[in-house]
Structure formats: structure tokens, C-alpha cells
Coordinates of C-alpha atoms in Angstrom, one line a residue:
M13 CA 0.0 0.0 -0.1
S14 CA 1.5 3.2 -1.2
V15 CA 1.8 6.3 1.2
I16 CA 0.9 9.6 -0.5
V17 CA 1.2 13.0 0.9
M18 CA -1.3 15.6 -0.7
K19 CA -0.9 19.3 -0.1
F20 CA -3.8 21.7 -0.9
G21 CA -3.3 25.5 -0.8
G22 CA -5.6 28.2 0.2
S23 CA -7.5 28.7 -3.1
S24 CA -8.1 25.0 -3.2
V25 CA -10.1 24.9 0.1
G26 CA -11.4 28.5 0.0
T27 CA -15.0 27.7 0.1
P28 CA -17.2 24.9 1.5
E29 CA -17.9 23.6 -1.9
R30 CA -14.3 23.5 -2.7
M31 CA -13.5 21.9 0.5
R32 CA -16.0 19.1 -0.1
R33 CA -14.6 18.6 -3.7
V34 CA -11.1 18.2 -2.1
A35 CA -12.5 15.8 0.5
Q36 CA -14.0 13.7 -2.2
R37 CA -10.6 13.7 -4.2
I38 CA -8.8 12.6 -1.0
V39 CA -11.4 9.9 -0.4
D40 CA -11.0 8.7 -4.0
R41 CA -7.2 8.5 -3.7
K42 CA -7.6 6.4 -0.5
R43 CA -10.0 4.0 -2.0
E44 CA -7.5 3.4 -4.8
G45 CA -5.5 1.6 -2.1
N46 CA -3.3 4.3 -0.8
R47 CA -2.7 5.7 2.7
C48 CA -3.1 9.3 2.6
L49 CA -1.7 12.2 4.7
V50 CA -2.9 15.6 3.6
V51 CA -1.4 19.1 4.4
V52 CA -3.6 22.1 4.2
S53 CA -3.1 25.8 4.1
A54 CA -5.7 28.4 5.6
M55 CA -8.9 28.9 3.5
G56 CA -8.7 31.7 0.9
D57 CA -7.8 34.9 2.2
T58 CA -7.9 34.0 6.0
T59 CA -4.3 34.8 6.6
D60 CA -4.6 38.3 5.0
D61 CA -7.7 39.0 7.1
L62 CA -5.9 38.0 10.3
I63 CA -3.0 40.2 9.4
D64 CA -5.3 43.1 8.8
L65 CA -7.1 42.5 12.0
S66 CA -3.8 42.7 14.0
K67 CA -3.1 45.9 12.3
Q68 CA -6.5 47.3 13.7
I69 CA -5.3 46.4 17.2
C70 CA -1.7 47.4 17.0
E71 CA -0.5 50.8 15.8
G72 CA 3.0 49.6 15.4
A73 CA 4.4 46.1 14.4
P74 CA 2.5 43.5 16.3
P75 CA 4.7 41.2 18.6
S76 CA 6.0 38.4 16.4
R77 CA 5.2 35.6 19.0
E78 CA 1.6 36.7 19.1
M79 CA 1.4 37.0 15.4
D80 CA 2.5 33.4 15.1
M81 CA -0.4 32.4 17.7
L82 CA -2.8 34.4 15.5
L83 CA -1.9 33.1 12.0
T84 CA -1.7 29.4 12.9
T85 CA -5.5 29.5 13.7
G86 CA -6.2 29.8 10.0
E87 CA -4.7 26.3 9.3
Q88 CA -6.5 24.8 12.2
V89 CA -9.8 25.9 10.8
S90 CA -8.9 24.2 7.6
V91 CA -7.8 20.9 9.0
A92 CA -10.9 20.5 11.2
L93 CA -13.4 21.3 8.5
L94 CA -11.7 19.1 6.0
S95 CA -11.6 16.2 8.4
M96 CA -15.3 16.8 9.0
A97 CA -15.9 16.6 5.1
I98 CA -14.0 13.4 4.8
Q99 CA -15.8 11.7 7.7
S100 CA -19.2 12.7 6.1
L101 CA -18.1 10.6 3.1
G102 CA -17.7 7.6 5.3
E103 CA -14.0 7.5 5.8
E104 CA -12.1 7.9 9.2
A105 CA -10.0 11.1 9.4
R106 CA -8.0 12.9 12.1
S107 CA -6.7 16.5 12.0
Y108 CA -3.4 17.6 13.7
T109 CA -1.6 20.9 14.3
G110 CA 2.0 21.2 13.4
W111 CA 3.1 20.5 16.9
Q112 CA 0.8 17.4 17.2
T113 CA 2.6 16.2 14.1
G114 CA 6.0 16.5 15.7
I115 CA 7.3 19.3 13.7
Y116 CA 10.1 21.1 15.6
T117 CA 11.6 24.2 14.3
E118 CA 14.3 26.8 15.2
A119 CA 13.3 29.5 17.7
V120 CA 12.4 32.1 15.0
H121 CA 8.9 33.7 14.8
G122 CA 7.6 34.4 11.4
K123 CA 9.9 32.5 9.1
A124 CA 11.2 29.5 11.3
R125 CA 13.0 26.6 9.5
I126 CA 12.2 23.0 10.3
S127 CA 14.9 21.2 12.5
R128 CA 13.4 17.8 12.8
I129 CA 10.2 15.9 12.7
E130 CA 8.8 13.1 15.1
P131 CA 5.9 11.7 13.1
K132 CA 5.1 8.8 15.5
R133 CA 1.5 9.9 16.1
V134 CA 0.6 10.5 12.5
Q135 CA 2.3 7.3 11.5
E136 CA 0.2 5.3 13.9
A137 CA -3.0 6.9 12.6
L138 CA -1.9 6.0 9.0
E139 CA -1.3 2.4 10.0
N140 CA -4.8 2.3 11.5
D141 CA -6.3 3.1 8.1
C142 CA -7.0 6.7 9.0
I143 CA -6.7 9.7 6.7
V144 CA -4.4 12.2 8.4
I145 CA -4.9 16.0 7.9
V146 CA -2.0 18.1 9.1
A147 CA -1.9 22.0 9.4
G148 CA 0.8 23.4 7.1
F149 CA 2.9 26.4 7.7
Q150 CA 3.5 25.7 11.5
G151 CA 5.5 23.9 14.1
M152 CA 6.9 24.5 17.5
T153 CA 10.3 25.1 19.2
E154 CA 12.0 22.7 21.6
Q155 CA 10.7 24.9 24.3
G156 CA 7.1 24.4 23.1
E157 CA 6.6 27.9 21.5
I158 CA 4.4 28.0 18.4
T159 CA 6.1 29.2 15.1
T160 CA 5.2 29.7 11.6
L161 CA 7.4 28.8 8.6
G162 CA 7.1 31.9 6.6
R163 CA 6.3 32.1 2.8
G164 CA 5.9 28.8 1.2
G165 CA 5.5 27.1 4.6
S166 CA 2.7 24.7 3.5
D167 CA 4.7 23.4 0.6
T168 CA 7.8 22.9 2.9
T169 CA 5.6 21.3 5.5
A170 CA 4.3 18.7 3.0
V171 CA 7.7 17.8 1.6
A172 CA 9.4 17.6 5.0
V173 CA 6.6 15.4 6.4
A174 CA 6.8 13.2 3.2
A175 CA 10.5 12.8 3.8
A176 CA 9.9 11.9 7.6
I177 CA 7.3 9.2 6.9
K178 CA 9.1 8.0 3.8
A179 CA 6.2 8.6 1.6
D180 CA 6.1 7.1 -1.9
L181 CA 4.9 10.4 -3.4
C182 CA 4.3 14.0 -2.5
E183 CA 1.6 15.8 -4.6
I184 CA 1.4 19.6 -4.4
Y185 CA -2.1 20.6 -5.6
T186 CA -2.5 24.2 -6.7
D187 CA -4.4 26.4 -9.1
V188 CA -2.3 25.7 -12.1
E189 CA -1.9 22.3 -13.9
G190 CA 2.0 22.1 -13.4
V191 CA 5.2 23.7 -14.2
Y192 CA 5.2 25.7 -17.4
S193 CA 7.9 27.2 -19.8
T194 CA 7.1 30.6 -18.5
D195 CA 4.1 32.5 -17.0
P196 CA 1.1 31.5 -19.3
R197 CA -0.4 34.9 -18.5
I198 CA 2.4 36.6 -20.4
V199 CA 3.1 33.9 -23.2
K200 CA -0.2 32.4 -24.2
C201 CA 1.6 29.4 -26.0
A202 CA 3.7 28.6 -22.7
R203 CA 3.7 24.7 -22.3
K204 CA 3.4 22.5 -19.3
L205 CA 6.2 20.1 -19.0
N206 CA 6.0 16.4 -18.0
E207 CA 9.2 16.5 -15.8
I208 CA 11.9 18.9 -14.5
S209 CA 15.1 18.2 -12.6
Y210 CA 15.3 19.4 -8.9
D211 CA 18.2 21.8 -9.8
E212 CA 16.2 23.5 -12.6
M213 CA 13.2 23.8 -10.4
L214 CA 15.2 25.2 -7.5
E215 CA 16.8 27.8 -9.8
L216 CA 13.4 28.7 -11.3
A217 CA 11.9 29.0 -7.9
N218 CA 14.7 31.2 -6.6
L219 CA 14.3 33.4 -9.6
G220 CA 10.7 34.1 -9.3
A221 CA 8.8 31.3 -10.7
A222 CA 6.2 30.7 -8.0
V223 CA 4.8 27.3 -8.6
L224 CA 6.9 25.9 -5.8
H225 CA 8.7 27.5 -2.9
P226 CA 12.5 27.2 -3.0
R227 CA 12.7 25.7 0.5
A228 CA 10.2 23.0 -0.5
V229 CA 12.3 22.1 -3.6
E230 CA 15.5 22.1 -1.6
C231 CA 14.0 19.7 1.0
A232 CA 12.8 17.5 -1.8
K233 CA 16.1 17.3 -3.5
L234 CA 17.9 16.7 -0.2
N235 CA 15.7 13.9 0.8
Q236 CA 14.9 12.6 -2.6
V237 CA 11.2 13.1 -2.3
R238 CA 9.4 12.1 -5.5
L239 CA 7.4 15.5 -6.1
V240 CA 4.5 16.2 -8.4
V241 CA 2.8 19.6 -9.2
R242 CA -0.8 19.3 -10.3
S243 CA -4.1 21.1 -10.4
S244 CA -6.7 20.7 -7.7
F245 CA -9.4 21.6 -10.2
T246 CA -8.8 19.0 -12.8
H247 CA -7.5 15.4 -13.1
N248 CA -4.9 16.1 -15.6
E249 CA -1.4 14.8 -15.1
G250 CA 0.9 17.4 -13.6
T251 CA 4.7 17.9 -13.7
L252 CA 7.2 15.5 -11.9
V253 CA 10.1 17.0 -10.1
K254 CA 13.0 14.5 -10.0
E255 CA 16.7 14.1 -9.9
E256 CA 17.4 14.3 -13.6
A257 CA 14.7 15.1 -16.2
A258 CA 14.9 13.9 -19.8
M259 CA 16.1 16.7 -22.1
E260 CA 14.2 17.3 -25.4
Q261 CA 16.6 17.2 -28.3
G262 CA 17.7 20.7 -29.2
I263 CA 16.0 22.2 -26.1
V264 CA 18.8 23.9 -24.2
V265 CA 16.7 26.4 -22.0
S266 CA 13.9 24.8 -20.3
G267 CA 12.2 27.8 -18.7
I268 CA 12.1 31.5 -18.2
A269 CA 11.4 33.2 -14.9
Y270 CA 11.2 36.7 -13.7
D271 CA 11.2 38.6 -10.4
K272 CA 9.7 42.2 -10.1
N273 CA 11.0 42.6 -6.5
V274 CA 14.2 44.3 -7.6
A275 CA 15.9 47.5 -6.7
R276 CA 19.5 48.6 -7.7
I277 CA 21.9 50.4 -5.3
S278 CA 25.2 52.0 -6.6
I279 CA 28.0 53.1 -4.3
L280 CA 30.3 55.3 -6.1
G281 CA 33.9 56.5 -5.4
V282 CA 34.9 53.8 -3.0
P283 CA 38.7 54.0 -2.0
E284 CA 40.6 51.1 -3.5
R285 CA 41.6 49.4 -0.2
P286 CA 41.3 45.6 0.8
G287 CA 38.1 44.8 2.7
Q288 CA 35.8 47.6 1.4
L289 CA 33.2 45.2 0.0
A290 CA 33.3 43.1 3.3
K291 CA 32.4 46.2 5.3
V292 CA 29.4 47.0 3.2
F293 CA 28.0 43.6 2.8
T294 CA 28.7 42.5 6.3
A295 CA 26.6 45.5 7.6
L296 CA 23.8 44.6 5.2
A297 CA 23.9 40.9 6.3
K298 CA 23.8 41.8 10.1
S299 CA 20.5 43.6 9.3
Q300 CA 19.0 40.7 7.5
V301 CA 19.1 42.4 4.0
D302 CA 19.6 39.9 1.2
V303 CA 21.9 40.9 -1.7
D304 CA 21.6 39.3 -5.1
I305 CA 23.7 40.5 -8.2
I306 CA 26.9 42.3 -7.5
V307 CA 29.0 44.3 -10.1
Q308 CA 32.2 46.2 -9.4
S309 CA 34.2 48.4 -11.8
G310 CA 37.5 50.2 -10.9
V311 CA 38.7 53.6 -11.9
Q312 CA 42.3 54.5 -10.9
D313 CA 42.4 54.8 -7.1
A314 CA 38.5 54.4 -6.6
A315 CA 35.9 51.8 -7.4
D316 CA 32.2 51.9 -8.2
F317 CA 30.0 48.9 -7.4
S318 CA 26.4 48.1 -7.7
F319 CA 24.1 45.4 -6.4
T320 CA 20.4 44.4 -6.1
V321 CA 18.2 44.0 -3.2
G322 CA 14.5 43.2 -2.8
S323 CA 12.4 46.4 -3.4
G324 CA 11.0 46.2 0.2
D325 CA 14.6 46.4 1.6
L326 CA 15.6 49.4 -0.4
E327 CA 15.0 52.1 2.2
K328 CA 16.5 50.0 5.0
A329 CA 19.5 49.2 2.9
M330 CA 20.2 52.9 2.0
G331 CA 20.1 53.7 5.6
I332 CA 22.5 51.1 6.5
I333 CA 25.0 52.3 3.8
A334 CA 24.6 55.9 4.9
S335 CA 25.5 54.8 8.5
I336 CA 28.9 53.4 7.4
K337 CA 29.9 56.2 5.0
E338 CA 32.7 57.4 7.2
T339 CA 34.0 53.9 7.6
V340 CA 34.0 53.0 3.9
G341 CA 34.8 56.6 2.7
F342 CA 32.7 56.4 -0.5
R343 CA 31.7 59.6 -2.5
E344 CA 28.0 59.0 -3.0
T345 CA 25.1 56.5 -3.2
T346 CA 22.3 56.2 -5.9
S347 CA 19.4 53.9 -6.1
E348 CA 16.9 52.8 -8.9
T349 CA 13.5 51.1 -8.8
G350 CA 11.2 50.0 -11.6
L351 CA 13.4 47.1 -12.6
V352 CA 12.8 43.4 -13.1
K353 CA 15.2 40.4 -13.2
V354 CA 14.6 38.0 -16.2
S355 CA 16.3 34.7 -16.1
I356 CA 16.7 31.8 -18.4
V357 CA 17.2 28.3 -16.9
G358 CA 18.3 25.0 -18.4
A359 CA 20.5 22.1 -17.5
G360 CA 21.6 21.9 -21.1
M361 CA 23.3 25.2 -20.8
V362 CA 26.3 23.6 -19.3
S363 CA 27.5 22.0 -22.6
N364 CA 26.0 24.5 -25.1
P365 CA 28.2 27.7 -25.7
G366 CA 26.4 31.0 -26.9
V367 CA 23.3 30.5 -24.8
A368 CA 24.0 33.9 -22.9
A369 CA 25.0 35.6 -26.2
K370 CA 21.7 34.7 -27.8
M371 CA 19.9 36.2 -24.7
F372 CA 21.9 39.4 -24.9
E373 CA 21.3 39.7 -28.6
A374 CA 17.5 39.2 -28.4
I375 CA 17.2 41.7 -25.7
S376 CA 19.4 44.3 -27.6
E377 CA 17.5 43.9 -30.8
L378 CA 14.5 45.2 -28.9
G379 CA 16.4 48.3 -28.1
I380 CA 16.7 47.6 -24.4
S381 CA 19.7 48.2 -22.3
I382 CA 20.9 45.5 -19.8
N383 CA 21.6 47.0 -16.4
M384 CA 23.2 44.0 -14.8
V385 CA 24.0 40.4 -15.5
S386 CA 24.5 37.2 -13.3
T387 CA 25.4 33.7 -14.4
S388 CA 25.7 30.2 -13.1
E389 CA 26.1 26.8 -14.8
I390 CA 22.4 26.6 -15.6
K391 CA 21.1 30.1 -15.5
V392 CA 21.6 33.6 -16.9
S393 CA 19.9 36.5 -15.3
C394 CA 19.5 40.1 -16.7
V395 CA 18.2 43.2 -14.9
I396 CA 16.1 45.3 -17.3
P397 CA 13.4 48.1 -17.0
N398 CA 10.1 46.6 -15.7
S399 CA 8.2 48.3 -18.5
R400 CA 9.7 46.0 -21.1
L401 CA 9.1 42.7 -19.1
N402 CA 6.4 41.2 -21.4
E403 CA 8.0 41.7 -24.7
V404 CA 11.4 40.4 -23.5
I405 CA 9.8 37.2 -22.2
Q406 CA 7.9 36.6 -25.3
T407 CA 11.0 37.3 -27.5
L408 CA 13.1 34.9 -25.5
H409 CA 10.4 32.2 -25.3
T410 CA 10.6 32.2 -29.2
A411 CA 14.3 32.5 -29.5
Y412 CA 15.0 29.4 -27.4
G413 CA 12.4 27.3 -29.3
L414 CA 9.9 27.2 -26.3
D415 CA 6.9 28.0 -28.5
T416 CA 6.7 24.6 -29.8
D417 CA 4.7 21.6 -28.5
T418 CA 8.0 19.9 -27.6
T419 CA 8.9 22.4 -24.8
V420 CA 9.2 21.7 -21.3
S421 CA 9.6 24.0 -18.2
V422 CA 8.2 26.4 -15.6
G423 CA 6.3 29.7 -14.7
G424 CA 2.8 30.4 -13.7
P425 CA 1.2 31.8 -10.5
Q426 CA 0.9 30.1 -7.3
E427 CA -1.7 30.4 -4.5
R428 CA -0.5 31.7 -1.2
R429 CA 1.2 29.5 1.3

């Protein structure tokens, strides 16, 4: 008897009707001869509503511990209702919170990482032929404090629990039918692929493709969890994420992703002395500001360098840099918004020269200047004006032969948590 983990996001269980439909789907899977553990997010916009409620209570930032206490109630509502729906269909079901499931996390509120899982209780329920319903997005510390896992937390819960109970398959049910060559809202002929490698999926997820959260993909790769992304609204086959995906002949780039959460900071006239970059980026790291692309250029005894941060971190980052001006001795700083990072990803890029050149050429033929570039073995990223995003993606999709029926890759929106 196979053990299957099924994860359903907020839009999949957003109404009583959808909840009943999900319950029927779970019951059908069980009656096919499977043991089923289900991970569920909060219904619809519940989390946003709870956040708005906290803002009405607190003038400033709410206490992080209490926010975790508040937000975890959304998932508890979902698991209880889903368990009731399954039982009304004649199957035994039990709902569990993250801490009842044995999910232990580091002692960080709002974005904790899972440290270990002790799934004895849910394993016993599965062995007793019970459908197990687990609240996603939550866990507890070694001291018994409730925590939440942050963005993508329910995906991460599903994969981590699948690894802990040695499930045969982990299915992520969402509002798209799988992983696409790019966002089908931008490119109408974007194609769903049958399979993709962990490495390609991880790059695409990190670069803005929101079908799966990077932490979930990373956990799946580390634990060799067989992972499938599929729609909760149809019974069509989804996309298998695996160790190595079959490469279509002639397809070097498998997907195109984009990230609009980009701002550029430039620090000009930095004296050429060892350790200058370390001073800047150490200060940013201590304040939890993530830095992405970094470019440096030198002019005689001074250097200029630019780097990207998330748009939401721009003001904070500029304040940190201003505070170390005397220590670093730079001349001035500038910042720029209205940017987007467009990335191509493909395992075939390693052995095919000229992939980056084709990207640069395609963008230049549109009369667009590339602000910054970053590369790795399987991806190339360019920072460009946000206003030109759609035409750049459409052009690159055609340039790399992804418009045909033989294409495979990623994109598409994802529901919250």
C-alpha cells in the first residue's frame, strides 16, 4: 500500500464547496489503495484577514510571537473542516496541528526553519487506516513555542513530512496544472512540461517562478522526495520534479522566470583598499538584508559597485549604507527602482556555448539596455526596465524554441502558502 502526501493550498479549500470537492478527491485516492496524509493551508484570504485584524489592534508592528499564535489559527480551521468533510463521506479522518504532528523548528517567529520531525503519532494513525490531515505552515520550538514557517510554509511542511514518513509520493495541488515554460499569463503558448530536474526547479523557484517555494524544492532534493505539481481543479497529469529530467533534443533552455521585486543600489567613489566590499555587505547581512547580483568596476584609485536588493529592503539598505559612509569613505550612493530580473534556466546550458549571447542579442534587438548580469552553470539573469518585461519574455520564449509543443519548463502563478 503506497503512502501519499497531498498538499492543498488556500484557494483549493477557499469555500465549503471546494473543501467538499477536495475531500472527495482525497477519499478517491484512499479508495484506490493508498494511505493518505494531507497538508492544508488556511482557507482563501484568511491569513490576509488575520493580518489586517492585527493591524487594527496594534499601531506599530505586532509582537512576532503573538502573530504566530494568531496566524496558525487559519490552518487549524482548515484541517478541522476538511476532516469533517472526509468523515461525512464515510472515511475515518483525524486532524493535527503542526506541533501534534511532531514538527520542531528553530526558535524564530515568522520564518522558522524545520529542524526535525517526530511523526510517530501520524504514522500510527496512517497504519490504522485513518486519513491524516496536518496543518501546514506551522511547528513548535524545543521549548514548546508555536512558530510559523513563513512564505511557502505549507509546501515545505508537505515535503518535509513526506521525507519523515518515507512517503512514496508528495503531490502539491495548486491552481495551475503544473510547471510551465514561462508565465502563461504573459506567453499564451507557454507549455506545461511532464518533468523537470530538482536543480532546474530550484533555480526557477529562486528566480521568481512561484509554482513551488525554493525551500520545498531544496528539501525534496536533499531527501529525494518524489514530487508532483498538479491542479486541484482537474484530473490532468501534472509535472514530476525529479533528480534528472529527460532533455528534449535541441532544447537547451527549459524555462524563463522573472522577479519584479528588484531594486539597484550603486556606491560610487569607494577608495581602493582591501576589505571595502566586506564592510558594506557585512553590515547589510547583520541587518538581514539579502543581496543578489553584485557588479564592481574600478577607476584608478577608486571603485564603483552596484548590487540588487528586494524592493522592500531598499529604504532599509540605503539607511545602513549611509551609516557606514565614514568607515568606507565612498563619495555618494544612488538607487533605482522600476526594474525586473529576467532569467533563463536549463541544464543543457552547461554543454552549449552561446546561450547567454543569444539572450543578450535578443534583448538588444528590442532596443533595451541590460543593467546587470548574473550567471551560473544552468542560468543567466539580466536586470532590465520593468516596463519592457512582457516583450522580453515573449521574445526569449521564441528565441529558445519554447513556443513549440515539444517544450518543457516552468512559470505560472501560485496560490498563497
